[in-house]
mmCIF file of C-alpha atoms in Angstrom:
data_model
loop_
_atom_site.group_PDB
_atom_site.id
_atom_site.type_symbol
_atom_site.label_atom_id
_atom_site.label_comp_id
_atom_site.label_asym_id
_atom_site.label_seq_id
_atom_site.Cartn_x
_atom_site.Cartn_y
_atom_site.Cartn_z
ATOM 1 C CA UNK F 1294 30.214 -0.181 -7.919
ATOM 2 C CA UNK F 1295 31.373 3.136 -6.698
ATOM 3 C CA UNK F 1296 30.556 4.874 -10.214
ATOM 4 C CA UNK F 1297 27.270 2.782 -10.358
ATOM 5 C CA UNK F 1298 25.881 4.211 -6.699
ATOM 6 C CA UNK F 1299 27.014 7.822 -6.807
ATOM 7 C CA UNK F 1300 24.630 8.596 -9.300
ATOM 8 C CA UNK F 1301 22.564 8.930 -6.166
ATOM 9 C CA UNK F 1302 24.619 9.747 -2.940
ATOM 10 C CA UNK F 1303 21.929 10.027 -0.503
ATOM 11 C CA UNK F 1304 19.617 6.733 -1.816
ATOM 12 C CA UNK F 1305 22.948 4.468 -1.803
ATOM 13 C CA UNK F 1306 24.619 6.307 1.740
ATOM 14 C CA UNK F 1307 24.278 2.462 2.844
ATOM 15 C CA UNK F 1308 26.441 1.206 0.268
ATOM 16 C CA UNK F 1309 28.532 3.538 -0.536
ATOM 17 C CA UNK F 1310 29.695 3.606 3.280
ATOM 18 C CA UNK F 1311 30.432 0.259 3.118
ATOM 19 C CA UNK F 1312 32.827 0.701 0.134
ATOM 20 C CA UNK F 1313 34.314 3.362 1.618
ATOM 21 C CA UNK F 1314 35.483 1.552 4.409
ATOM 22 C CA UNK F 1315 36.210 -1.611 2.649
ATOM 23 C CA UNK F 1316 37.782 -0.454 -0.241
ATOM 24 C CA UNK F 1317 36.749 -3.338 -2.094
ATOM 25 C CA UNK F 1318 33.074 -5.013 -3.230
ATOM 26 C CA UNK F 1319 34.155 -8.482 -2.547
ATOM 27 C CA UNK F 1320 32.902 -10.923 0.006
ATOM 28 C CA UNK F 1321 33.123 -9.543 3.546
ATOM 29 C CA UNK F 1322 34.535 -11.980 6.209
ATOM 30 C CA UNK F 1323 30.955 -12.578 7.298
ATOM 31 C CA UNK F 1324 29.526 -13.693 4.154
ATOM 32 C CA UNK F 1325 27.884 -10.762 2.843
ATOM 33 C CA UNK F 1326 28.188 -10.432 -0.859
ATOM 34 C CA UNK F 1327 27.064 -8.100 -3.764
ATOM 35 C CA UNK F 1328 25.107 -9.501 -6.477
ATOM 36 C CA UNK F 1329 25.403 -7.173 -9.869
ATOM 37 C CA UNK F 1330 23.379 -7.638 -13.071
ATOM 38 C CA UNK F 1331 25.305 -7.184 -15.931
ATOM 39 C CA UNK F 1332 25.238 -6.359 -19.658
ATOM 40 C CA UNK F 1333 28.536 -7.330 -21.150
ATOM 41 C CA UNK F 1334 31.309 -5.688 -19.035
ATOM 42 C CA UNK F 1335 28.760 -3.181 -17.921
ATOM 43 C CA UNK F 1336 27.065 -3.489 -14.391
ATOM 44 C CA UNK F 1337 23.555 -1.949 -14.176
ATOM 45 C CA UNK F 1338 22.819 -2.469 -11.101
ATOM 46 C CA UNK F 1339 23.683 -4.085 -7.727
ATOM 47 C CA UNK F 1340 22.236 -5.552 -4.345
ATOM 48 C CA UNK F 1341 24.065 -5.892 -0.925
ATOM 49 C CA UNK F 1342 23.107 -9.238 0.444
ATOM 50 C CA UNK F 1343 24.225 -9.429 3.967
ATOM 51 C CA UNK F 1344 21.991 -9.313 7.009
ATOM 52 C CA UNK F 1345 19.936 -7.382 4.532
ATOM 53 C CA UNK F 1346 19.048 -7.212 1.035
ATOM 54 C CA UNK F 1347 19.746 -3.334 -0.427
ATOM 55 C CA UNK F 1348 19.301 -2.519 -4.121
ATOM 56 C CA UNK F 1349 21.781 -0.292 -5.226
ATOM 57 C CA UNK F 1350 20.465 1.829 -8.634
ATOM 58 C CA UNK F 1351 18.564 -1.775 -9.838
ATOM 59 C CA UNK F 1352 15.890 -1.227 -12.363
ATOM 60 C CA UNK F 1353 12.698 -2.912 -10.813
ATOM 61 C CA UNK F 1354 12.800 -5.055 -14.245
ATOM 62 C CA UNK F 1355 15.812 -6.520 -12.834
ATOM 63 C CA UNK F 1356 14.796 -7.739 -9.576
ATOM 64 C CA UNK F 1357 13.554 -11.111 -10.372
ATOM 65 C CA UNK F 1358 16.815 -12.288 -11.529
ATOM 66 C CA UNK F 1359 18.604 -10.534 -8.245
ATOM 67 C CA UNK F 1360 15.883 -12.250 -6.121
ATOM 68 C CA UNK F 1361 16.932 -15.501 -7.277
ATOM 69 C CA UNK F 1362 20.114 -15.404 -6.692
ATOM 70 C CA UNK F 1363 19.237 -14.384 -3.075
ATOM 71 C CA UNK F 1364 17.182 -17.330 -3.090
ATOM 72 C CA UNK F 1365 19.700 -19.455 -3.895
ATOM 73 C CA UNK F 1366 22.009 -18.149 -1.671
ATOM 74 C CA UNK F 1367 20.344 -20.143 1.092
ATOM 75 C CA UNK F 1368 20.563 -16.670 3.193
ATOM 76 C CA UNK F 1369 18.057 -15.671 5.427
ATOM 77 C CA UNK F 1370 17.518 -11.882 5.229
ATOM 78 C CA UNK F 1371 16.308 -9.684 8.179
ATOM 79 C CA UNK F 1372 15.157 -6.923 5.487
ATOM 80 C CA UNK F 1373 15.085 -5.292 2.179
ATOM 81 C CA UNK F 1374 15.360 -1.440 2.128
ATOM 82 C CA UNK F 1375 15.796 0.980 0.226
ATOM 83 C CA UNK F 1376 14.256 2.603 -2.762
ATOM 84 C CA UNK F 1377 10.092 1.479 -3.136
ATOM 85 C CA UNK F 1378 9.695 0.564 -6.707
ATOM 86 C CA UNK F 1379 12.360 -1.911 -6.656
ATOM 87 C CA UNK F 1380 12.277 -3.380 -3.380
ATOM 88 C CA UNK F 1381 8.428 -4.352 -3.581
ATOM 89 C CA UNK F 1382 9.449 -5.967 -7.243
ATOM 90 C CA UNK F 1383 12.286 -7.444 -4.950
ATOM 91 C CA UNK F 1384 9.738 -8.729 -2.253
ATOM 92 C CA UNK F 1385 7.100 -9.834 -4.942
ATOM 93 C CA UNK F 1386 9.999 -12.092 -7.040
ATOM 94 C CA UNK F 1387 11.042 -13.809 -3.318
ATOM 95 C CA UNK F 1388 7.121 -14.257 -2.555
ATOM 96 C CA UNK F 1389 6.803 -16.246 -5.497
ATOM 97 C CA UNK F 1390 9.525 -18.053 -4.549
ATOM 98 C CA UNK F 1391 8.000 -18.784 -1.375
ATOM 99 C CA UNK F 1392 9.633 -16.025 1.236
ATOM 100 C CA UNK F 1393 6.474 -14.543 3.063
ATOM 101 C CA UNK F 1394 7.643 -10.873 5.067
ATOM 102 C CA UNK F 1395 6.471 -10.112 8.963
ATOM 103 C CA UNK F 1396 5.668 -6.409 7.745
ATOM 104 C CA UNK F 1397 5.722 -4.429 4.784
ATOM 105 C CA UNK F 1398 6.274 -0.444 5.125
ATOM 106 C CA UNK F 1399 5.789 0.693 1.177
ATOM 107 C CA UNK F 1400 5.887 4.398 1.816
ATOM 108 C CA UNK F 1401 8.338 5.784 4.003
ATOM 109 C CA UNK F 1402 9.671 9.433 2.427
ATOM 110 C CA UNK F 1403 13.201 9.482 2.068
ATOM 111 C CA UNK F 1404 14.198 13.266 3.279
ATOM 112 C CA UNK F 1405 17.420 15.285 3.372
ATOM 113 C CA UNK F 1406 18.529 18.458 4.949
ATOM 114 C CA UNK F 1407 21.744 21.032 3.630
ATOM 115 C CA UNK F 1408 22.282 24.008 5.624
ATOM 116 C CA UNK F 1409 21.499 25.284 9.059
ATOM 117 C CA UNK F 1410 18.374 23.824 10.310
ATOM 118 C CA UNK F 1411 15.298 26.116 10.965
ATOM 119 C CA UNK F 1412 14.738 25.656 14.882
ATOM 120 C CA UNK F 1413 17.184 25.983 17.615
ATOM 121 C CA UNK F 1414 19.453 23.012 17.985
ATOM 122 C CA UNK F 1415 19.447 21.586 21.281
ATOM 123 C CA UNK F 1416 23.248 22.518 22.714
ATOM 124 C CA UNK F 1417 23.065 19.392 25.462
ATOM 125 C CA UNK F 1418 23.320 16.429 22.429
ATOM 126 C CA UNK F 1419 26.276 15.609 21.855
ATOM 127 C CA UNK F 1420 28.766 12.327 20.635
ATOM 128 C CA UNK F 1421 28.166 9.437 22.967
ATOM 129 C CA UNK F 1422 31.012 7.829 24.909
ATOM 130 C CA UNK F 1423 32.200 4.811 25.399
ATOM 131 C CA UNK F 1424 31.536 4.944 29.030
ATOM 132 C CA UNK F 1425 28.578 5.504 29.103
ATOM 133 C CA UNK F 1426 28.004 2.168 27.144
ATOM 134 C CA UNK F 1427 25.904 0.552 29.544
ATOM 135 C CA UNK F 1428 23.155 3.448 29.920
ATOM 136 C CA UNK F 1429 23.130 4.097 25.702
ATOM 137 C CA UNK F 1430 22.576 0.240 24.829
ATOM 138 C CA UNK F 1431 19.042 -0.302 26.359
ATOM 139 C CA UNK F 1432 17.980 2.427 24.534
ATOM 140 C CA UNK F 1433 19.183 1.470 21.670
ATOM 141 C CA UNK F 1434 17.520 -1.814 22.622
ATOM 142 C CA UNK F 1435 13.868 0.166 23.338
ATOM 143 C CA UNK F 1436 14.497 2.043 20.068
ATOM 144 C CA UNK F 1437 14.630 -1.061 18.143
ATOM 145 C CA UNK F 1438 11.969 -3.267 19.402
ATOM 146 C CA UNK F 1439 9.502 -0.216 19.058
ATOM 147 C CA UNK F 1440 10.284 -0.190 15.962
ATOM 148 C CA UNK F 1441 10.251 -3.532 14.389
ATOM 149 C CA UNK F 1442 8.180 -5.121 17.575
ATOM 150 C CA UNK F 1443 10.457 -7.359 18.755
ATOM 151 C CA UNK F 1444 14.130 -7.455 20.688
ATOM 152 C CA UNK F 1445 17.521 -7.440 18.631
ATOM 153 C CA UNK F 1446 18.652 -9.836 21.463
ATOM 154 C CA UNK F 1447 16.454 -12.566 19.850
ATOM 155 C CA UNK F 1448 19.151 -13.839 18.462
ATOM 156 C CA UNK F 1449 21.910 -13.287 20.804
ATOM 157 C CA UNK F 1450 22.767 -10.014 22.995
ATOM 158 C CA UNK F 1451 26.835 -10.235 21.434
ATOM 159 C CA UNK F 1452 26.256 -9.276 17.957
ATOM 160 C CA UNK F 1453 23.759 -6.310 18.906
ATOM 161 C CA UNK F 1454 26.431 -5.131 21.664
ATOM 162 C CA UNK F 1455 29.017 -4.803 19.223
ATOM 163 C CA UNK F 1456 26.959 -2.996 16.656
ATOM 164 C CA UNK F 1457 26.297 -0.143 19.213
ATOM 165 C CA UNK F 1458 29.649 0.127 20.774
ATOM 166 C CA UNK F 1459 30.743 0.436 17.205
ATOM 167 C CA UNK F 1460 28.959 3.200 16.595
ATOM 168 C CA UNK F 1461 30.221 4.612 19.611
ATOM 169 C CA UNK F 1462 33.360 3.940 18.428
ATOM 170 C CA UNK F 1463 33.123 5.733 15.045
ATOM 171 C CA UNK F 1464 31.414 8.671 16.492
ATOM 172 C CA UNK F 1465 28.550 8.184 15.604
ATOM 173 C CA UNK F 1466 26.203 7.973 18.436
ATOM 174 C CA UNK F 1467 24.444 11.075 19.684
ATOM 175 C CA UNK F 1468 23.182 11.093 22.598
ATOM 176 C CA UNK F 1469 21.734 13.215 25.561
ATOM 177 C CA UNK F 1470 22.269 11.775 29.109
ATOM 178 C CA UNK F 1471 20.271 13.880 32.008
ATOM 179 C CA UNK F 1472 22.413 14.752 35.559
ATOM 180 C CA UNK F 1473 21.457 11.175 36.218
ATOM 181 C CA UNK F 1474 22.832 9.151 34.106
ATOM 182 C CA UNK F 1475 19.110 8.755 31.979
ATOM 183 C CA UNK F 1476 19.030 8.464 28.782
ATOM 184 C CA UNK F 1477 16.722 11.680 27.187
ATOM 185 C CA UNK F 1478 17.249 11.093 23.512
ATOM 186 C CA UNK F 1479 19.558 9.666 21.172
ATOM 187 C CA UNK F 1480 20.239 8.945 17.460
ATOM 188 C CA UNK F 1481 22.596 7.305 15.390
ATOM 189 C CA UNK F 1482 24.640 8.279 11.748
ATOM 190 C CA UNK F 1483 24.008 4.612 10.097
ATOM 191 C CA UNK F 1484 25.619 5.326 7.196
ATOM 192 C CA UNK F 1485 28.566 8.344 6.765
ATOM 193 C CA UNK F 1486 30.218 9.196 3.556
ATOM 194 C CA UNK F 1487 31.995 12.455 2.847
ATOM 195 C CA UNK F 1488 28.712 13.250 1.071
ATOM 196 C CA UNK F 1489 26.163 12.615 3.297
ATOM 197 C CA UNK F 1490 25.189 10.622 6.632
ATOM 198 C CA UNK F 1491 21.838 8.651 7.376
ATOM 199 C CA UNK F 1492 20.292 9.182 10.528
ATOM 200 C CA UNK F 1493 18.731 5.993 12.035
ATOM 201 C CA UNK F 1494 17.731 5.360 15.086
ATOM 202 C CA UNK F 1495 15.844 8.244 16.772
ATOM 203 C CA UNK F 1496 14.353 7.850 20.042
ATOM 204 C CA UNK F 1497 12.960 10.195 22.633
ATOM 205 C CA UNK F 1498 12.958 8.382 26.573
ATOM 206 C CA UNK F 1499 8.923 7.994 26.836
ATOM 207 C CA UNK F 1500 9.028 9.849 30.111
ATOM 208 C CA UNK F 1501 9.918 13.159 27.913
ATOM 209 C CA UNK F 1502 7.561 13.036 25.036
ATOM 210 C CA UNK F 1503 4.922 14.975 24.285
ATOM 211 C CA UNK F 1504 6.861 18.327 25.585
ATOM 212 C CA UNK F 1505 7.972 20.243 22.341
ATOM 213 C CA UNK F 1506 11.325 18.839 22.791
ATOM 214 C CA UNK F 1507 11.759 16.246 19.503
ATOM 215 C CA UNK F 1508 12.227 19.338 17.044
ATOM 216 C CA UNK F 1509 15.186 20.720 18.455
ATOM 217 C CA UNK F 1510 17.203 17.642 19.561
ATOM 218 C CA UNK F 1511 16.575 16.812 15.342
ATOM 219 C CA UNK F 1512 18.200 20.260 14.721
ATOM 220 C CA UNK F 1513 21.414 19.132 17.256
ATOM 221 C CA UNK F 1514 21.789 15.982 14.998
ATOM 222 C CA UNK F 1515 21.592 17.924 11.461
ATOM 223 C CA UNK F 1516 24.261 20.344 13.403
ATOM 224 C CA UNK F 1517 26.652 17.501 14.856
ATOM 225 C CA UNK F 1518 26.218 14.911 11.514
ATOM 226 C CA UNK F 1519 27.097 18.405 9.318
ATOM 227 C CA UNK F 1520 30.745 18.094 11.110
ATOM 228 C CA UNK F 1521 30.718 14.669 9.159
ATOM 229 C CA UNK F 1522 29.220 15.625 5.674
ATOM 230 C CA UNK F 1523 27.054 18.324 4.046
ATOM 231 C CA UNK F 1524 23.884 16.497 3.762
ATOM 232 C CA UNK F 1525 22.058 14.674 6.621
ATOM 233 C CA UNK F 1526 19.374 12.362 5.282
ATOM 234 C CA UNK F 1527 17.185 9.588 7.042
ATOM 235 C CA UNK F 1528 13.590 8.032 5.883
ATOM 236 C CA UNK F 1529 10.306 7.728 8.467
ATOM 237 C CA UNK F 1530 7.071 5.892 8.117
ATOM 238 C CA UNK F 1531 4.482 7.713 6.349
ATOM 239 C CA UNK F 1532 2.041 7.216 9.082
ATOM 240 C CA UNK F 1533 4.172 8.361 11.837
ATOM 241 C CA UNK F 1534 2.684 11.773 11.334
ATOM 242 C CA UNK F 1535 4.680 13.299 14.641
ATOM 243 C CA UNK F 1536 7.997 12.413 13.476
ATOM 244 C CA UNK F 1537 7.109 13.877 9.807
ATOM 245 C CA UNK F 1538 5.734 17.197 11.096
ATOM 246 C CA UNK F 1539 9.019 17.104 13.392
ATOM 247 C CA UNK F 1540 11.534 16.471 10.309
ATOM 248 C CA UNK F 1541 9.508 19.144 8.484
ATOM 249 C CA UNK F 1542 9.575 21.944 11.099
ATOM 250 C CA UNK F 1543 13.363 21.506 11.128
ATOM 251 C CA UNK F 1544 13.736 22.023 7.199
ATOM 252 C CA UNK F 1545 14.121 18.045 5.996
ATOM 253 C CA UNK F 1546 12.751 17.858 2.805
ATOM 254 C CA UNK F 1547 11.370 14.837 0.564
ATOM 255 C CA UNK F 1548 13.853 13.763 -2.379
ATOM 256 C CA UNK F 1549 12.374 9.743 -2.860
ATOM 257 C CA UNK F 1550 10.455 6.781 -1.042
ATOM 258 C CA UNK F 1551 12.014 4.087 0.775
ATOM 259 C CA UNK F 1552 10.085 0.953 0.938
ATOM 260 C CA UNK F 1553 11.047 -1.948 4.135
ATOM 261 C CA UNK F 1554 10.256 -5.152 3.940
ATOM 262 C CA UNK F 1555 10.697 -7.411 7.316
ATOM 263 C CA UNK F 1556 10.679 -10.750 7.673
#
């Protein structure tokens, strides 16, 4: 598995992070699983299936046997990310098979970023702490149901909680609180290898949009994930034409598309 998704560090961040800390593809105590197609004792490609379905280097002439299994699995999946050919094969074997998404984002440019960034970093962003819990989690919370349109406390506050003090945890929450105690902005590293980290998670407080300030709080996180790996990656909506022209100005550049599928 390890040999199968370093042929492309950045696309497989998600997976190979989880190996990384695992140190083993088996079953997690939760349930999650990896499915792999093989061809003899060769495996030629792969797909997390936790809360999420994530092919890992699988041929989109593949997917309809991986989507089966899913299928069968009985699982319920939040999402399938990851790269666009193969999870719209992915979502168009489970349609068939009667799964029917919320929302289906088929471009969103996957874009990385080695090297200083090209604006001034913002010096105020910095690692979030675990006291300050309580003022980073319902932003975290606004982040999310922006983005995906509804709360991540649908199904229970606990599981979300946990999720975000992890991250907090790890180091890997950056955040920027104002004199107040207010959250300004904040972002989270997803997904860290020694290679590269994913940013997810960005969100500006809607009282301080609109003022010029998006482009160098992105520059901060390329600066702070760089103390955790050479490349900083994430992947935006093609229509969110702000955040694009943001990621742009602060020298992100496309290398793939992601594709999202909610249900």
């Amino acid at each position: 598995m390890l040999a199968l998704a370093h042929r492309d560090a950045v696309a497989n961040v998600f997976i190979l992070s989880h190996l990384e800390s695992a140190g083993t593809a088996s079953p997690t105590a939760g349930g999650a699983s990896i499915f792999g197609v093989f061809d003899g004792g060769t495996l030629l490609g792969a797909c997390w299936a936790g809360a999420n379905l994530v092919p890992v280097q699988l041929d989109p002439d593949l997917a309809g046997v991986v989507a089966m299994a899913a299928h069968r699995s009985g699982r319920r999946y939040a999402s399938i990310f990851g790269p666009a050919e193969t999870v719209l094969a992915l979502y168009a074997a489970l349609e068939q098979l009667g799964q029917s998404a919320h929302e289906i984002r088929d471009d969103q440019p996957l874009l990385t970023i080695q090297g200083p960034p090209a604006v001034r970093p913002e010096p105020a962003l910095g690692f979030g702490q675990l006291a300050d819990f309580d003022k980073i989690l319902p932003a975290c919370a606004a982040m999310f149901e922006e983005e995906v349109g509804y709360s991540p406390y649908l199904g229970g506050r606990e599981y979300y909680s946990r999720r975000v003090k992890s991250l907090i945890r790890q180091g890997h929450s950056l955040v920027h609180l104002s004199a107040d105690g207010e959250v300004i902005f904040k972002a989270e590293l997803g997904a860290v290898t020694p290679e590269v980290t994913q940013v997810q998670g960005v969100w500006m407080n809607p009282e301080f949009r609109g003022l010029g300030l998006s482009a160098g709080y992105m520059a901060a996180v390329v600066v702070l994930a760089q103390t955790l790996a050479p490349v900083t990656s994430l992947y935006v909506n093609e229509f969110n034409t702000k955040a694009r022209a943001t990621y742009d100005r602060v020298g992100f550049r496309q290398v793939g598309t992601f594709a999202t599928v909610l249900f």
